XYZ file of C-alpha atoms in Angstrom:
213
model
C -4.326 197.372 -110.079
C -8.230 197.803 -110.854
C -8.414 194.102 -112.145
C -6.672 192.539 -109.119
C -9.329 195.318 -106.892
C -11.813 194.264 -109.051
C -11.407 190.577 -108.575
C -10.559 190.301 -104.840
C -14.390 191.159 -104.126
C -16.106 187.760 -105.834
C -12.933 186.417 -103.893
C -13.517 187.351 -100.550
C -16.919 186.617 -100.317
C -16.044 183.168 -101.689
C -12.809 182.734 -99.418
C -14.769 180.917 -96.452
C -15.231 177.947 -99.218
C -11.706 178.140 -100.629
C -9.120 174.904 -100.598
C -5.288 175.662 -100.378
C -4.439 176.053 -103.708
C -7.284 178.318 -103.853
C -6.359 180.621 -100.882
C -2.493 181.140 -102.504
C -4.622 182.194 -105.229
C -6.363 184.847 -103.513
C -3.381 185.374 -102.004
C -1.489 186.245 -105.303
C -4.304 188.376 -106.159
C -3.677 191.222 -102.756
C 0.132 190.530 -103.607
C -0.435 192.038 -107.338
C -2.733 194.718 -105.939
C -0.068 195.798 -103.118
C 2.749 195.505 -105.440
C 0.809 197.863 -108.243
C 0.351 200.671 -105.377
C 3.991 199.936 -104.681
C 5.317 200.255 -108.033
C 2.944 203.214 -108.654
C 4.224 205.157 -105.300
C 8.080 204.413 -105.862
C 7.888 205.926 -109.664
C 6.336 208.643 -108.227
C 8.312 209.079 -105.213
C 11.824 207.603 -106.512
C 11.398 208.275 -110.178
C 12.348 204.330 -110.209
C 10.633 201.964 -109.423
C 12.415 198.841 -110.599
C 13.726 196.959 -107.222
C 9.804 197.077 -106.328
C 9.137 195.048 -109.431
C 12.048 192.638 -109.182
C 11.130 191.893 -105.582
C 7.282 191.736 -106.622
C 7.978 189.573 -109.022
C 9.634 186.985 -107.198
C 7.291 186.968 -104.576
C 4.495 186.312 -106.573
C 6.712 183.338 -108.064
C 7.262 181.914 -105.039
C 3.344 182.133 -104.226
C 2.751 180.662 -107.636
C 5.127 177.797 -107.159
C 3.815 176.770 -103.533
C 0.081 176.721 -105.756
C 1.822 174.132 -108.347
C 3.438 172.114 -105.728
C -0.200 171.743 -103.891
C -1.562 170.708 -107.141
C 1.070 168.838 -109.391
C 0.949 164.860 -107.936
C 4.187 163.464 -108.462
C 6.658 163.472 -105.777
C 9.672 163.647 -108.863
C 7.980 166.781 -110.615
C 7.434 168.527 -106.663
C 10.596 168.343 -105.525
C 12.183 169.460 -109.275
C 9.817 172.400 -108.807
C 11.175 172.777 -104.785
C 14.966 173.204 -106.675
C 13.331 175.352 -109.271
C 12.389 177.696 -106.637
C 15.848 177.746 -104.838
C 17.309 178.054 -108.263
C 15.090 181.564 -109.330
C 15.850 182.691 -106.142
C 19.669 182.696 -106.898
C 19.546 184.132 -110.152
C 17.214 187.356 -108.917
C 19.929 187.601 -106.161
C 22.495 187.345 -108.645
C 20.645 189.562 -111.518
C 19.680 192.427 -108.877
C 23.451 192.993 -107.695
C 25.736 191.222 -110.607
C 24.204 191.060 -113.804
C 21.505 194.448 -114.585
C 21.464 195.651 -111.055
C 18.382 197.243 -108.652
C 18.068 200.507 -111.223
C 17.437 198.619 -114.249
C 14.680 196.129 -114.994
C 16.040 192.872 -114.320
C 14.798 191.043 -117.172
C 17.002 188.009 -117.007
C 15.008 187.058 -113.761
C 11.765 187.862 -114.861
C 12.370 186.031 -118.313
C 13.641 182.892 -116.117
C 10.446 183.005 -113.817
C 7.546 183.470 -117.090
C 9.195 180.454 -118.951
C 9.359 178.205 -115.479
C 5.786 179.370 -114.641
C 4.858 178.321 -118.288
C 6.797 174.880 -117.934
C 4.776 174.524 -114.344
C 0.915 175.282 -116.475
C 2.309 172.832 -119.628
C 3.253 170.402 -116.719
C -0.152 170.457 -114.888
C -2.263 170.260 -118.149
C -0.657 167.380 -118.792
C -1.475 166.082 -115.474
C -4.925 166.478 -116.607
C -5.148 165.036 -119.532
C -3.668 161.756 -118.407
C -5.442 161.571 -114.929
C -7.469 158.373 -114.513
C -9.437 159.118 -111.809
C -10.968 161.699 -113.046
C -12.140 159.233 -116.193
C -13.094 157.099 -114.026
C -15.618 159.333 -111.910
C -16.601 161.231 -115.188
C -14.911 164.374 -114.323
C -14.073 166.789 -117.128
C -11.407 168.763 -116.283
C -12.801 172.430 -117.502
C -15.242 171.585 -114.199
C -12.046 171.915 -112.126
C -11.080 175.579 -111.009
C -7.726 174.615 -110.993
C -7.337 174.217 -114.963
C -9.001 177.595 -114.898
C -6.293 179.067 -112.873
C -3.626 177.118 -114.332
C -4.794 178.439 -117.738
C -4.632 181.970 -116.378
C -1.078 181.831 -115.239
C 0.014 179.732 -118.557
C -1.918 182.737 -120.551
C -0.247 185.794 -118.484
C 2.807 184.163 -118.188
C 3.380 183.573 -122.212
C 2.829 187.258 -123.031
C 4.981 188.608 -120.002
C 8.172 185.986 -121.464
C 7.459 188.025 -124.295
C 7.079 191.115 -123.131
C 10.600 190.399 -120.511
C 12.810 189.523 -123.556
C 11.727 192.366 -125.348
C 12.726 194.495 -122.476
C 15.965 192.771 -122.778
C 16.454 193.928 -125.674
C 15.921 197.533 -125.031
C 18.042 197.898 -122.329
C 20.883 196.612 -124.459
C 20.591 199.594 -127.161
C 19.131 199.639 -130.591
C 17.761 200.877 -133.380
C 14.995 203.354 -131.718
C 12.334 203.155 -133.831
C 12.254 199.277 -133.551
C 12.838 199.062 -129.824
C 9.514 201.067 -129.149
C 7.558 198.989 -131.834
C 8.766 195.829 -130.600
C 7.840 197.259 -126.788
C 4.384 198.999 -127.914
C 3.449 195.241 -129.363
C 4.339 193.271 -126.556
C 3.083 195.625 -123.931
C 0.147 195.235 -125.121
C 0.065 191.755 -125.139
C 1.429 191.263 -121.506
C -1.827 194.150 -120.416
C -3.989 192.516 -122.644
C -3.235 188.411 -120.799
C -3.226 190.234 -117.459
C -7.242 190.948 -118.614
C -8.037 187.367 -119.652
C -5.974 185.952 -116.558
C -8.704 187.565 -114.494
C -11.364 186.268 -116.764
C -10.288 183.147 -116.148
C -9.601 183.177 -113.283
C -13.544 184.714 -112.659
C -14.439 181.649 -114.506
C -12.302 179.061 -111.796
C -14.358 181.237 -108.504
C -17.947 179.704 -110.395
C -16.609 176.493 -110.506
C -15.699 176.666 -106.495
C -18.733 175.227 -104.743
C -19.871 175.567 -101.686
C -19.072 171.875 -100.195
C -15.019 172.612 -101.100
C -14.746 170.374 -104.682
């Protein structure tokens, strides 16, 4: 929650110069921050707070995914992203009352969204790479505060597939002494991206100038 609080203040001085793709940015950002006091208040309340992090977690897909289809050019690649979307919505409908249920974490939907969200980043860097207007005007694409972003989500997003399948794991039972290694190691990793998402994502609010490029 302190990153995200941290981070919306550079933001919302900027916002007045922000594009689209930047504002579902910013957006993302006060999602994260409301759904960590959420999360926070439900354990304490509830003693689970597990259907707040499921329903977070789509959200904050969908958000991303809106970014990606503002950013990614080709009509094929949008509207595969547009069934991607309708698709992750199924499975958290199905995972939160079939498969693991609103008490558990449902880490068959969360593992789905990371490795679409890291398909989406691999997807746009490519984009990059082989754009040839941006050779042709002598752009370099680490200018753009889009790869920035993009490189923030593909970073956060690798750790948390990571972190998901471990969870996975634990849920189904296991040697005990491996389960909390395996979680202590990749809950690190998954806090540890969420610090150099915002770092990178810091660096994409310098590149934002004032005229909207």
């Amino acid at each position: 929650m302190g990153i995200e609080a941290l981070l919306l203040i550079p933001f919302s001085i900027k916002l007045r110069f922000f594009n689209k793709e930047q504002k579902l940015i910013y957006i993302y950002l006060i999602t994260s921050l409301v759904a960590g006091i959420a999360m926070y208040l439900a354990a304490k309340v509830y003693r689970n707070n597990m259907l707040v992090v499921s329903v977070s977690a789509l959200l904050q897909f969908v958000i991303l995914t809106f970014f990606y289809l503002e950013v990614i050019k080709s009509p094929r690649v949008r509207k595969l992203l547009q069934v991607m979307l309708a698709m992750a919505c199924v499975v958290f409908v199905l995972d939160l009352s079939v498969w693991e249920g609103f008490l558990e974490f449902n880490s068959i939907f969360v593992s789905f969204r990371a490795f679409l969200l890291i398909v989406y980043g691999v997807i746009y860097f490519l984009q990059l790479m082989r754009d040839e207007s941006l050779i042709e005007q002598s752009i370099f694409i680490n200018s753009l505060p889009t790869f920035w972003f993009n490189a923030g989500i593909f970073v956060h997003s690798c750790c948390a597939f990571l972190f998901n399948l471990c969870y996975n794991f634990i849920q189904q039972g296991g040697p005990a002494e491996v389960l909390e290694s395996m979680y202590k190691i990749t809950a690190s990793l998954a806090h540890f991206s969420a610090i150099i998402q915002a770092i990178l994502f810091y660096i994409a609010l310098l590149k934002i100038k004032g005229n909207r490029t």
